[in-house]
Short mmCIF file of C-alpha atoms and ligand atoms in Angstrom, two decimals:
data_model
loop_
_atom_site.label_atom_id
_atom_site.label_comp_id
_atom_site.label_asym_id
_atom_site.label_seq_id
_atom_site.Cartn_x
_atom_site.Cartn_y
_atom_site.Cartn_z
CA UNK E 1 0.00 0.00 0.00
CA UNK E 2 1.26 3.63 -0.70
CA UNK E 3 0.88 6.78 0.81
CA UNK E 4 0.57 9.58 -1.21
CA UNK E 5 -0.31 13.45 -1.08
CA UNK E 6 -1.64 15.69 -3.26
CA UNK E 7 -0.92 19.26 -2.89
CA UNK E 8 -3.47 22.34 -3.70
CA UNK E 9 -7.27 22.76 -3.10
CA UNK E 10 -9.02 23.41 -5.97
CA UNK E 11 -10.81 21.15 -9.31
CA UNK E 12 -7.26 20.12 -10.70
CA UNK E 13 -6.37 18.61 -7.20
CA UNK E 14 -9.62 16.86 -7.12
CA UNK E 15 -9.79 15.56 -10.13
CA UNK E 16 -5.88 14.44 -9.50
CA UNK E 17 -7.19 13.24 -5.96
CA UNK E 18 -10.09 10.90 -7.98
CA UNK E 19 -7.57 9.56 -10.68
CA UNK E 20 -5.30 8.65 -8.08
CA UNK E 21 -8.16 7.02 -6.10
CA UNK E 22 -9.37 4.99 -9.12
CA UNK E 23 -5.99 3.59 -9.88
CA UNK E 24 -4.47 3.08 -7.00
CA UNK E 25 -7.77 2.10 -4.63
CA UNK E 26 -5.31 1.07 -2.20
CA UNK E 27 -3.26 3.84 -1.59
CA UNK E 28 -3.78 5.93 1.56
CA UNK E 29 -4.22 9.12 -0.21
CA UNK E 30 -3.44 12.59 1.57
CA UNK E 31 -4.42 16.19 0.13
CA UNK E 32 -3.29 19.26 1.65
CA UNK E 33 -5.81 21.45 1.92
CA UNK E 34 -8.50 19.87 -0.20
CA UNK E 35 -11.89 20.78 -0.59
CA UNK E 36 -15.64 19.88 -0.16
CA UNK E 37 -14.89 17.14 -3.35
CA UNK E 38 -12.16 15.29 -1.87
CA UNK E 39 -13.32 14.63 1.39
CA UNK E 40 -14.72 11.37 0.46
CA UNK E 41 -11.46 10.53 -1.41
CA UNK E 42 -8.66 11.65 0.83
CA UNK E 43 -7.88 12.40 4.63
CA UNK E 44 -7.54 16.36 4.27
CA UNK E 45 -4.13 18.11 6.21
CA UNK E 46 -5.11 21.78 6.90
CA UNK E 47 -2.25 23.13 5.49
CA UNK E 48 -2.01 25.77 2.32
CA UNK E 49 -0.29 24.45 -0.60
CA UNK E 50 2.35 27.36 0.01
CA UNK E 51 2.95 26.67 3.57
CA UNK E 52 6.54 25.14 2.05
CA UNK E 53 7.86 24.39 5.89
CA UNK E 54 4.37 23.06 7.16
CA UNK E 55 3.86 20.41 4.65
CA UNK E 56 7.84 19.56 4.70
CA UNK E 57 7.30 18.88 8.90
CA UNK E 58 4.24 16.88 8.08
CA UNK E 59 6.00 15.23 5.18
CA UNK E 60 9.21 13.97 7.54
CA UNK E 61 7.02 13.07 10.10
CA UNK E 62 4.52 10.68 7.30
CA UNK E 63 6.67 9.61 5.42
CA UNK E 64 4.59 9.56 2.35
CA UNK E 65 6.01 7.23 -0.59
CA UNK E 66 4.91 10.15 -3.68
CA UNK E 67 4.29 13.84 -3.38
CA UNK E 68 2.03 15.05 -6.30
CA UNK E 69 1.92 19.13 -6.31
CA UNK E 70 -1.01 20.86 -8.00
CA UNK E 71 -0.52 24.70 -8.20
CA UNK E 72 2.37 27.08 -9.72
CA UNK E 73 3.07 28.69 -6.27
CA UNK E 74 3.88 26.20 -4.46
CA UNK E 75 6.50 24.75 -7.11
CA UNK E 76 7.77 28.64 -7.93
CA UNK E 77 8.50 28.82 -3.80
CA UNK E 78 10.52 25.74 -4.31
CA UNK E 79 8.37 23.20 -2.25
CA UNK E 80 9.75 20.27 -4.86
CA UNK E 81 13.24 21.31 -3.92
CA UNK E 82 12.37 21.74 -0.38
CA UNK E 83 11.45 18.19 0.01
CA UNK E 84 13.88 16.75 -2.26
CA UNK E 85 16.65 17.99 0.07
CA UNK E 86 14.75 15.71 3.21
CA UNK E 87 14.44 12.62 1.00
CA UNK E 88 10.76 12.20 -0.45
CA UNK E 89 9.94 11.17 -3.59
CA UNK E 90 7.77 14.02 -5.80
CA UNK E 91 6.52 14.39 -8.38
CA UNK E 92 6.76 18.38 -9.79
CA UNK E 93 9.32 20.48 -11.32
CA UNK E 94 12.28 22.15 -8.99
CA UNK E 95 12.07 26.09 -9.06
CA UNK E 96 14.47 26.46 -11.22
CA UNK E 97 12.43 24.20 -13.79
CA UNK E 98 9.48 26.07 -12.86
CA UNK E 99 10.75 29.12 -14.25
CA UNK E 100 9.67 28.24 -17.30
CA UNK E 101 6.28 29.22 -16.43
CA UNK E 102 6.99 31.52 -12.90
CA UNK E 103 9.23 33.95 -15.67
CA UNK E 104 7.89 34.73 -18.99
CA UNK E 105 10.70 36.29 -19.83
CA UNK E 106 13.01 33.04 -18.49
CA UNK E 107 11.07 31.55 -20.93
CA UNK E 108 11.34 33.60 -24.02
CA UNK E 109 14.78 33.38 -23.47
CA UNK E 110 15.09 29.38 -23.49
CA UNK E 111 12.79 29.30 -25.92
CA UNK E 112 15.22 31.42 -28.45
CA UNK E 113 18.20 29.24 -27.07
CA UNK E 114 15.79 26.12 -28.22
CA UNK E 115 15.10 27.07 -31.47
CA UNK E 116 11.03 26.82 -30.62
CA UNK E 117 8.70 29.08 -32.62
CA UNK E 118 7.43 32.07 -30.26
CA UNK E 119 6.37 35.39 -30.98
CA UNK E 120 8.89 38.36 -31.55
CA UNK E 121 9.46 39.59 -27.97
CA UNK E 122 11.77 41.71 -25.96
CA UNK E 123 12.05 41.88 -21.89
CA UNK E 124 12.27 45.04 -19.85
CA UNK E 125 13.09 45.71 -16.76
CA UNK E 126 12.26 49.18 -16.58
CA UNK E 127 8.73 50.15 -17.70
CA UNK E 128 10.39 53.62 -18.75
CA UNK E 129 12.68 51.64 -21.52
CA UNK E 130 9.51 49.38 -22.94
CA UNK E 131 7.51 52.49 -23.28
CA UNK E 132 10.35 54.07 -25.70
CA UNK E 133 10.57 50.70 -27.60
CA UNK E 134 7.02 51.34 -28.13
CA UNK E 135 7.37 54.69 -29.28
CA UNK E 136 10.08 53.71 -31.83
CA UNK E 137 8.81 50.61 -33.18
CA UNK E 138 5.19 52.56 -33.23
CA UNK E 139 3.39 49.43 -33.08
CA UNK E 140 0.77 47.68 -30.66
CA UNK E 141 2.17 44.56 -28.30
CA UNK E 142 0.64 42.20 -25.96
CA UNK E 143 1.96 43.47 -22.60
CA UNK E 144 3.22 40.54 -20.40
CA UNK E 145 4.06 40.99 -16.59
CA UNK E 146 7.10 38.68 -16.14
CA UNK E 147 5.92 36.91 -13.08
CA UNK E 148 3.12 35.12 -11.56
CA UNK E 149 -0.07 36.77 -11.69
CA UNK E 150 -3.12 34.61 -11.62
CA UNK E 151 -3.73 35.09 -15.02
CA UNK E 152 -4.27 38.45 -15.02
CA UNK E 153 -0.63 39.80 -16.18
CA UNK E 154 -1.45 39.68 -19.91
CA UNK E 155 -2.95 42.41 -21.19
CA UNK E 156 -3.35 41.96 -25.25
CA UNK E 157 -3.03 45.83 -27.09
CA UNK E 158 -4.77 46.77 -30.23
CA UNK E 159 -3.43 50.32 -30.63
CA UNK E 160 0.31 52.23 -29.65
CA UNK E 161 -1.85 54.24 -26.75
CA UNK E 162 -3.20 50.86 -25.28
CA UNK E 163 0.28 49.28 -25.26
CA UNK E 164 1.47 51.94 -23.02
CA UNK E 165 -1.53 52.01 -20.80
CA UNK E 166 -0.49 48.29 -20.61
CA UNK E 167 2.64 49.19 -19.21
CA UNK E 168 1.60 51.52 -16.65
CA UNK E 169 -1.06 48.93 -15.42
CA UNK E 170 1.51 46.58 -14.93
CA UNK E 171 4.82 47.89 -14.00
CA UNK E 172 3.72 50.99 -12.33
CA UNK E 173 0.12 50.92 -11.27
CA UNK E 174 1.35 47.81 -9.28
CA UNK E 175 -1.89 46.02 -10.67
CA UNK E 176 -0.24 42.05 -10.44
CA UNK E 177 2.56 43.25 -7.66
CA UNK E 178 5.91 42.20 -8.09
CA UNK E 179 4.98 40.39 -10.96
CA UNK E 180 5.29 43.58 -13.21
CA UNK E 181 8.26 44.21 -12.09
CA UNK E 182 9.67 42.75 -15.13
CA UNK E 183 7.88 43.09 -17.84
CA UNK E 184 7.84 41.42 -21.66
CA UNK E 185 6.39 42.77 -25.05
CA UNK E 186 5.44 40.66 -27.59
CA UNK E 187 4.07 40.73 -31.21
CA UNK E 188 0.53 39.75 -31.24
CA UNK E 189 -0.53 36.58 -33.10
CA UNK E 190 -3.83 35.17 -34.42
CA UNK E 191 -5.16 31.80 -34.65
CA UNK E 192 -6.96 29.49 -32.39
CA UNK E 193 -4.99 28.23 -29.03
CA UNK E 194 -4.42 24.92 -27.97
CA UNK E 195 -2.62 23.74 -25.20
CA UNK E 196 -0.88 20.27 -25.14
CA UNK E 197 -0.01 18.42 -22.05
CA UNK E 198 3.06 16.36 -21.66
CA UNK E 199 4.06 14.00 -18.16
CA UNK E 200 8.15 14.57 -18.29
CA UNK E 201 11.12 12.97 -16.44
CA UNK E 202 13.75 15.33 -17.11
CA UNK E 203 14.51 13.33 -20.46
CA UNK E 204 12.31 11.64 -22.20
CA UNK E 205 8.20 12.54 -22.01
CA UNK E 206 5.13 11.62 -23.30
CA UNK E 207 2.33 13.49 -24.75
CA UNK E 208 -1.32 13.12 -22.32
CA UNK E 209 -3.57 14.95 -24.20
CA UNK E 210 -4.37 18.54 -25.55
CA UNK E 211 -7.23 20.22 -24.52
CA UNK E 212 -8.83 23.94 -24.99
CA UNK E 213 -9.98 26.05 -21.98
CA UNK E 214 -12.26 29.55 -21.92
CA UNK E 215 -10.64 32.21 -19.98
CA UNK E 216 -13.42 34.60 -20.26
CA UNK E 217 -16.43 34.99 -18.06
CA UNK E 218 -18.87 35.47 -20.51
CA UNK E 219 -20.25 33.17 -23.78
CA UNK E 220 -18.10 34.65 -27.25
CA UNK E 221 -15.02 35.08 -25.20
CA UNK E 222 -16.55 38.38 -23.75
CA UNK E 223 -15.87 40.27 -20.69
CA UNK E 224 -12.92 39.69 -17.46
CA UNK E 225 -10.61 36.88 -17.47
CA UNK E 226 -11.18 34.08 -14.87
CA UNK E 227 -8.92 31.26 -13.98
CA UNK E 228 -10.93 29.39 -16.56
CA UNK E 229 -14.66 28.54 -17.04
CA UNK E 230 -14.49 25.47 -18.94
CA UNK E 231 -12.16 23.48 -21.15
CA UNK E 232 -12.60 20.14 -23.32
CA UNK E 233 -10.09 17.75 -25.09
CA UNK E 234 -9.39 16.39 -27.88
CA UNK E 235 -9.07 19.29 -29.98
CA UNK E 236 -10.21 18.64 -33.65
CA UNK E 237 -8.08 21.06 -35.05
CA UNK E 238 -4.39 19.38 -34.01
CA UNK E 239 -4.35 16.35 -35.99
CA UNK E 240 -1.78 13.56 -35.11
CA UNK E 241 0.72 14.93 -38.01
CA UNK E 242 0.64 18.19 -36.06
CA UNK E 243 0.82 16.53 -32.86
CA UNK E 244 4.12 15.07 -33.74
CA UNK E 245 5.43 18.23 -34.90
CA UNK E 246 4.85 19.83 -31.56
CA UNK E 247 6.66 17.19 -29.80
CA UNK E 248 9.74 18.06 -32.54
CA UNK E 249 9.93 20.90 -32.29
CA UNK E 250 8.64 22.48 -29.32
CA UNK E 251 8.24 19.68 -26.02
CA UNK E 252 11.76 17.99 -27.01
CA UNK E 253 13.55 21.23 -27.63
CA UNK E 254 12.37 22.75 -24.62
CA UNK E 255 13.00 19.94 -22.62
CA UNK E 256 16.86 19.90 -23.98
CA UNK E 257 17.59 23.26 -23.00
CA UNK E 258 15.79 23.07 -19.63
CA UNK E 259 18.67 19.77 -19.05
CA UNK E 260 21.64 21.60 -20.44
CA UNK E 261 20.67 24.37 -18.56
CA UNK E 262 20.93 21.94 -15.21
CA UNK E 263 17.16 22.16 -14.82
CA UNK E 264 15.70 19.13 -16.12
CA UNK E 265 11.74 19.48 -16.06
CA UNK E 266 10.08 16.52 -14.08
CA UNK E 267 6.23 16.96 -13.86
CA UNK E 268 3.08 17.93 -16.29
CA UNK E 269 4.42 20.03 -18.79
CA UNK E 270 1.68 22.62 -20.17
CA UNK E 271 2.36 24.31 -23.52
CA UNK E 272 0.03 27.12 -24.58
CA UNK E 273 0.30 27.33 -28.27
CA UNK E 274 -1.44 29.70 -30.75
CA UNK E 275 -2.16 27.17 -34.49
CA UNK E 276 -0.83 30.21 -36.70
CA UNK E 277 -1.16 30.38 -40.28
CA UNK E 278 2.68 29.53 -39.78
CA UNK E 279 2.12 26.31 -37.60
CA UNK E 280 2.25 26.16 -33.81
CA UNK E 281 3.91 28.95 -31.88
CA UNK E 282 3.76 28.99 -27.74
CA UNK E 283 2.95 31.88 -26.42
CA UNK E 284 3.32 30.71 -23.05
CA UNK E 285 4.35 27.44 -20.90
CA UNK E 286 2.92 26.32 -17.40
CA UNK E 287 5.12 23.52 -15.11
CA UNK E 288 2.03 21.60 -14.15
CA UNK E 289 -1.56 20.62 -15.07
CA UNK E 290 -4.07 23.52 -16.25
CA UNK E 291 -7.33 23.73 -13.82
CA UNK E 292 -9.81 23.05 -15.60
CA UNK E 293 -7.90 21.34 -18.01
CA UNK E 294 -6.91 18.89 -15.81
CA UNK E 295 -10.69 17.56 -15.75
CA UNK E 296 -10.94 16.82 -18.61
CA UNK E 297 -7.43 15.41 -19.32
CA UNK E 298 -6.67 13.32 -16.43
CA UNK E 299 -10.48 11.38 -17.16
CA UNK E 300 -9.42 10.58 -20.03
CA UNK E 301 -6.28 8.92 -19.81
CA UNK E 302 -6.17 4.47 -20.25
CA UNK E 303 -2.71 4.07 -18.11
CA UNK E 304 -2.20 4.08 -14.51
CA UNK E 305 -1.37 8.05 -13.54
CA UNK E 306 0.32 6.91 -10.41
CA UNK E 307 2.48 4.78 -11.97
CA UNK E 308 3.53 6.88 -14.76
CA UNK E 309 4.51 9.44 -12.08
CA UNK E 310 6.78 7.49 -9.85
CA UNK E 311 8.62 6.23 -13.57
CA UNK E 312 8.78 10.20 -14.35
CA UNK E 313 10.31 10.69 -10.75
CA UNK E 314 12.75 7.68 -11.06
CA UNK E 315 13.79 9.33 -14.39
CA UNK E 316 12.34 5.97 -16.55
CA UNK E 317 9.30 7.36 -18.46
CA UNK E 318 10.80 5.63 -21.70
CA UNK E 319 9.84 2.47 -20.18
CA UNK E 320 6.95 3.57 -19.37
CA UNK E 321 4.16 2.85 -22.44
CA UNK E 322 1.35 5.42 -22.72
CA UNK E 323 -1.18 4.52 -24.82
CA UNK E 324 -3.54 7.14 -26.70
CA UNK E 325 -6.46 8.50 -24.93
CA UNK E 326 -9.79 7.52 -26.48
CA UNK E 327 -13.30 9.80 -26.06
CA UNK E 328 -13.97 12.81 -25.24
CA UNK E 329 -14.67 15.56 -22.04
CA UNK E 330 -16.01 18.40 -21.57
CA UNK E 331 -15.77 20.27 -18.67
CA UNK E 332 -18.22 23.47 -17.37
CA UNK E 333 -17.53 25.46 -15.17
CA UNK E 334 -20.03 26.70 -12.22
CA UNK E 335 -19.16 29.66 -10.78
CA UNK E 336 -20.28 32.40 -8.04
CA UNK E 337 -22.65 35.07 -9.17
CA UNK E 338 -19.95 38.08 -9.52
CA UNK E 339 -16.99 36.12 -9.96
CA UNK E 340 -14.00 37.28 -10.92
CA UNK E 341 -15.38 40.11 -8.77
CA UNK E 342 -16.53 39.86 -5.43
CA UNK E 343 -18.81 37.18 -4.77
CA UNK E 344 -21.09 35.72 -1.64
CA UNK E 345 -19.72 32.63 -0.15
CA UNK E 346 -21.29 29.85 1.89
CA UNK E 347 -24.25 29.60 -0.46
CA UNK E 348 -25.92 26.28 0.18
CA UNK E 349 -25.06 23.82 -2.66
CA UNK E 350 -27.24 20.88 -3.99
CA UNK E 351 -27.86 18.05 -6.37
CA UNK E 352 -24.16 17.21 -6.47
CA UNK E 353 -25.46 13.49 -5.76
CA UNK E 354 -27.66 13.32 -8.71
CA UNK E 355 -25.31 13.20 -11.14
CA UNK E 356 -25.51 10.30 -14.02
CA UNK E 357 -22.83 7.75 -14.84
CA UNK E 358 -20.53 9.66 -17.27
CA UNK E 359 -20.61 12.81 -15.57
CA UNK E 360 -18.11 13.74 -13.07
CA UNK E 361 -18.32 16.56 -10.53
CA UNK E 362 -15.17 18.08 -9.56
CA UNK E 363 -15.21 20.71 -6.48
CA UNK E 364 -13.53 23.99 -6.88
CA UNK E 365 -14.53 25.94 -4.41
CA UNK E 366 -16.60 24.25 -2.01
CA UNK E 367 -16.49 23.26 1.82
CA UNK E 368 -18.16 19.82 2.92
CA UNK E 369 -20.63 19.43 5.89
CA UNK E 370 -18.65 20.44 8.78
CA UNK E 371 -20.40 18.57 11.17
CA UNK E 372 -22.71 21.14 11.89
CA UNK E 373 -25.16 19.43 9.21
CA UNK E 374 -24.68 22.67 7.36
CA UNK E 375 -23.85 20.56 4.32
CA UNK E 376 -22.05 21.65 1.39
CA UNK E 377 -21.45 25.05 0.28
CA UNK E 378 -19.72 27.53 -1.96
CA UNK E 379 -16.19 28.46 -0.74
CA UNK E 380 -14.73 30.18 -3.56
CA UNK E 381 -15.27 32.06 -7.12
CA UNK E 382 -14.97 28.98 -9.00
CA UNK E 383 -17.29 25.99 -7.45
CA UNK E 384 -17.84 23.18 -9.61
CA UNK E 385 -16.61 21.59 -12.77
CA UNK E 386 -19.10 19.42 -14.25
CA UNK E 387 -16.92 17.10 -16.55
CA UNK E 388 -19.28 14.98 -18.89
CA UNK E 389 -17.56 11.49 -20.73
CA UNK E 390 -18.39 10.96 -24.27
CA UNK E 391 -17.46 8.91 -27.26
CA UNK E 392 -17.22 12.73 -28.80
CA UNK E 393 -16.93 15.86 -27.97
CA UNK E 394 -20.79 16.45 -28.74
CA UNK E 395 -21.77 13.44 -26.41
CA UNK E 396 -19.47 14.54 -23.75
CA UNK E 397 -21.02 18.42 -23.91
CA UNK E 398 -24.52 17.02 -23.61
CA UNK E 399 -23.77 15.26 -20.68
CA UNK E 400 -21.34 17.97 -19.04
CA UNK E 401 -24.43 20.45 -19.59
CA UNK E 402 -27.14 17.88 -18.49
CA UNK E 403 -25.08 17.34 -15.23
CA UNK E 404 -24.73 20.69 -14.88
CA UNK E 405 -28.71 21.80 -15.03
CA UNK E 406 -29.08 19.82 -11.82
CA UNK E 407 -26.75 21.40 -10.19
CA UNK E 408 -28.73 24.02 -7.63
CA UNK E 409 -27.28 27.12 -6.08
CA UNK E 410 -28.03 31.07 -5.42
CA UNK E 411 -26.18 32.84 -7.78
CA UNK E 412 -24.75 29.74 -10.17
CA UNK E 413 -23.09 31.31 -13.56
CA UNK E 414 -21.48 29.24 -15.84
CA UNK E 415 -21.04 30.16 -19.96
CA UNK E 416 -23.07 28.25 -22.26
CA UNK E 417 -20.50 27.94 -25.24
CA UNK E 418 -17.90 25.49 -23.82
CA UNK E 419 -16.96 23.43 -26.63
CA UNK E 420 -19.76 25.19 -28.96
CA UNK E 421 -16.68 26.89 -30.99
CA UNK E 422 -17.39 27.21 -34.49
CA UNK E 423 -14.31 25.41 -35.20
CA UNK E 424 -16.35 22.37 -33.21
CA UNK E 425 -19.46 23.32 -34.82
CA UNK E 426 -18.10 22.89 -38.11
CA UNK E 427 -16.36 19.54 -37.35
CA UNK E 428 -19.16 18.26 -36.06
CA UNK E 429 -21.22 18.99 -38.78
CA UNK E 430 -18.57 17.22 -41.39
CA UNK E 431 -18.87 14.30 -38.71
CA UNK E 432 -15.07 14.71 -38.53
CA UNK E 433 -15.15 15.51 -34.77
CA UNK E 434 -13.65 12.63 -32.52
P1 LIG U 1 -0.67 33.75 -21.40
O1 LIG U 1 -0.91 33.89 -19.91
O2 LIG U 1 0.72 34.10 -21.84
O3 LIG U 1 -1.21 32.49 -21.98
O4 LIG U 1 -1.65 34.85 -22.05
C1 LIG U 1 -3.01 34.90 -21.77
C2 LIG U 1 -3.78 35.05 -23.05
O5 LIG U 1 -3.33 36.21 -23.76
C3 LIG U 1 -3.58 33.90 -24.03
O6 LIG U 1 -4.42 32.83 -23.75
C4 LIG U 1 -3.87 34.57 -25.34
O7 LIG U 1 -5.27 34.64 -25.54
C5 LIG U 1 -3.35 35.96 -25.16
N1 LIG U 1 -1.99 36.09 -25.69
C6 LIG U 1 -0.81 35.86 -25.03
N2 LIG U 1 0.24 36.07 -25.84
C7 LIG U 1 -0.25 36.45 -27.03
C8 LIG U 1 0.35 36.80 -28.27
N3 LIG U 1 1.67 36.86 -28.41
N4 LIG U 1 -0.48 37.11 -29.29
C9 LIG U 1 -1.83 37.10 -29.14
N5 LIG U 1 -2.45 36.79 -27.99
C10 LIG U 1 -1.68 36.45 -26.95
N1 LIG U 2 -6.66 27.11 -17.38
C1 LIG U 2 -5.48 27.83 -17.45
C2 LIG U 2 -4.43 27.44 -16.51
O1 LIG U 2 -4.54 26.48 -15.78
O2 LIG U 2 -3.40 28.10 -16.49
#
């Protein structure tokens, strides 16, 4: 039997939490802090996924035999590295590694040294000097805060005058913090995005899955940016040729340079790429599963997640044989009326139990029945992800939406468009969509 915790608290850890459940039912599973989902599925440590010296003491004292870690923070603060040193096995890029998503401009920079396509870009580190750049070149760029910023440090310009409104919002307005600090412009691309998931072991990796999320609250892509309302893989539009292309020329370069650089990259690689008229360029990577991504990837898979993580650890993913992913999910999000903005919390929740075969329901930002026979409620901005299973991605966004109509609480928003694309439309129509 193994003992194993997951790190973070929202719908990615969850939906990690119930993948490791189902294929390891024997593990003694762990999640630190959890939510209202994973109470049935793991004994919850109340300890934030950043409290790097808390879940180190509780990790020397448990011994447990894999750490799996969720969320950026965490592995930017250098919790991988932190329980490395005292001897436990986990399963999540070092800092350094992480850089590649904690420093956009880290990771312009290795991706020029790679050879992978990106967009034109140049780093700053004084918002004075970008805003003369912009004045030379007399051009529009999308403005990019260097650090961490939870998704809100990329602010995409149509005009010269918005560009350096950009700038002040992020480097002096102190609108993401120290984030701005640093800041990196970049030419502006079109096309759809796609991101493509890859497990890594410092070497050698494997390709999980690509999958498309919705960043914006409201159906058409309009209004603020949210940590995601939705997301659904496959993606129609990357076809195996163009799969392997990606893993040429962007995964296995990147992956290269992070190892001669003496950071190899163990853990879910993310890549965020925009299908140009050109091919695939990335416009940005992330060390570690998307959220909601995750629920619709990690459903999907048809190998044993828990053991593909200990052979990424151990540095032997080549042995390791991952077979395609078949079907389809789609995942929609539920959130809290006003969300991204300020939102009620503690808004009774129900008909989480109702939900069909085919249809999972991953918790966000919920808190279980305390014992006070309060019962479940809202915790956060983002609640629920209602993940429907499909043979396609029309099946699976029947069921994701059925599911989530009996879903009941004050103030529920979610977008009705997940997966409704035209691109998906289209394909769908040809009955080329699979
Ligand atoms: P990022 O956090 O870098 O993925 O950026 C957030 C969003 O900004 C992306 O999902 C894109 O929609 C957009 N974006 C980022 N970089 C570019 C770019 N170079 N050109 C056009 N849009 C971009
Ligand atoms: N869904 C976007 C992310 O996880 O970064």
């Amino acid at each position: 039997m193994s003992r194993i915790l997951v790190v973070g608290g929202g719908g990615r850890e969850h939906a990690l939490c119930w993948r490791i459940g189902r294929d390891r039912p024997d593990a003694e599973l762990f999640v630190a802090p959890g939510n209202g989902g994973t109470a049935g599925l793991a004994t919850a440590i109340p300890l934030a996924a950043n409290d790097i010296d808390g879940l180190v003491a509780w990790c020397v004292d448990m011994r447990p035999d894999l750490v799996v870690v969720g969320p950026d923070d965490p592995l930017a603060a250098g919790l991988v590295d932190a329980l490395v040193r005292v001897g436990i096995l986990v399963f999540g890029p070092t800092a350094a590694a992480a850089r590649i998503e904690s420093s956009k401009a880290w990771a312009a920079e290795v991706c020029a040294a790679a050879g992978v396509p990106m967009p034109e870009s140049y780093a700053f580190d004084v918002a004075d000097a970008a805003d003369a750049f912009v004045h030379r070149e007399d051009r529009p760029f999308v403005v990019k805060a260097d650090g961490l910023a939870l998704g809100k440090g990329v602010i995409v310009c149509d005009s010269v005058a918005q560009t350096h409104a950009a700038i002040d919002r992020l480097a002096r307005c102190g609108e993401v913090g120290s984030a701005g600090e640093r800041l990196l412009l970049q030419e502006r691309l079109r096309g759809p995005e796609a991101s493509v998931f890859a497990i890594c072991d410092g070497s050698s990796f494997h390709v999980i899955g690509t999958a498309r999320d919705y960043k914006r609250i409201g159906d058409g892509d309009r209004g603020a940016n949210t940590g995601g309302m939705g997301a659904y893989s496959p993606l129609a539009d990357v076809s195996s040729e163009m799969l392997a292309d990606i893993e040429t020329r962007i995964i296995a370069p990147i992956l290269a340079e992070l190892r001669r650089r003496g950071c190899p990259f163990v853990g879910f690689l993310y890549a965020g790429l925009m299908l140009t008229a050109d091919g695939p360029v990335v416009i940005e990577f992330n060390a570690r599963m998307g959220d909601p991504e995750a629920q619709v990837i990690l459903p999907l898979l048809r190998f044993d997640l828990v053991s593909a993580m200990e052979a990424a650890v151990a540095g032997r993913l080549s042995e390791f044989a991952v077979p395609p992913s078949s079907g389809a999910a789609v995942c929609v999000v539920l959130a809290s009326r006003g969300y991204p903005g300020a939102y009620q919390t503690g808004v009774v929740i129900r008909g989480t139990d109702e939900a069909d075969e085919d249809v999972l329901i991953f918790h966000a930002g919920t808190r279980g029945d305390d014992g006070d026979g309060a019962g479940l409620a809202t915790s956060g901005g983002r609640v629920l992800g209602v993940t429907g299973l499909g043979a396609d991605v029309i099946e699976a966004r029947a069921r994701a939406y059925g599911g989530a109509s009996r879903i009941r609480f004050d103030g529920a928003a979610w977008r009705s468009d997940i997966a409704a694309g035209p691109a998906e439309v289209a394909r769908a129509a040809e009955g080329s969509i699979a």
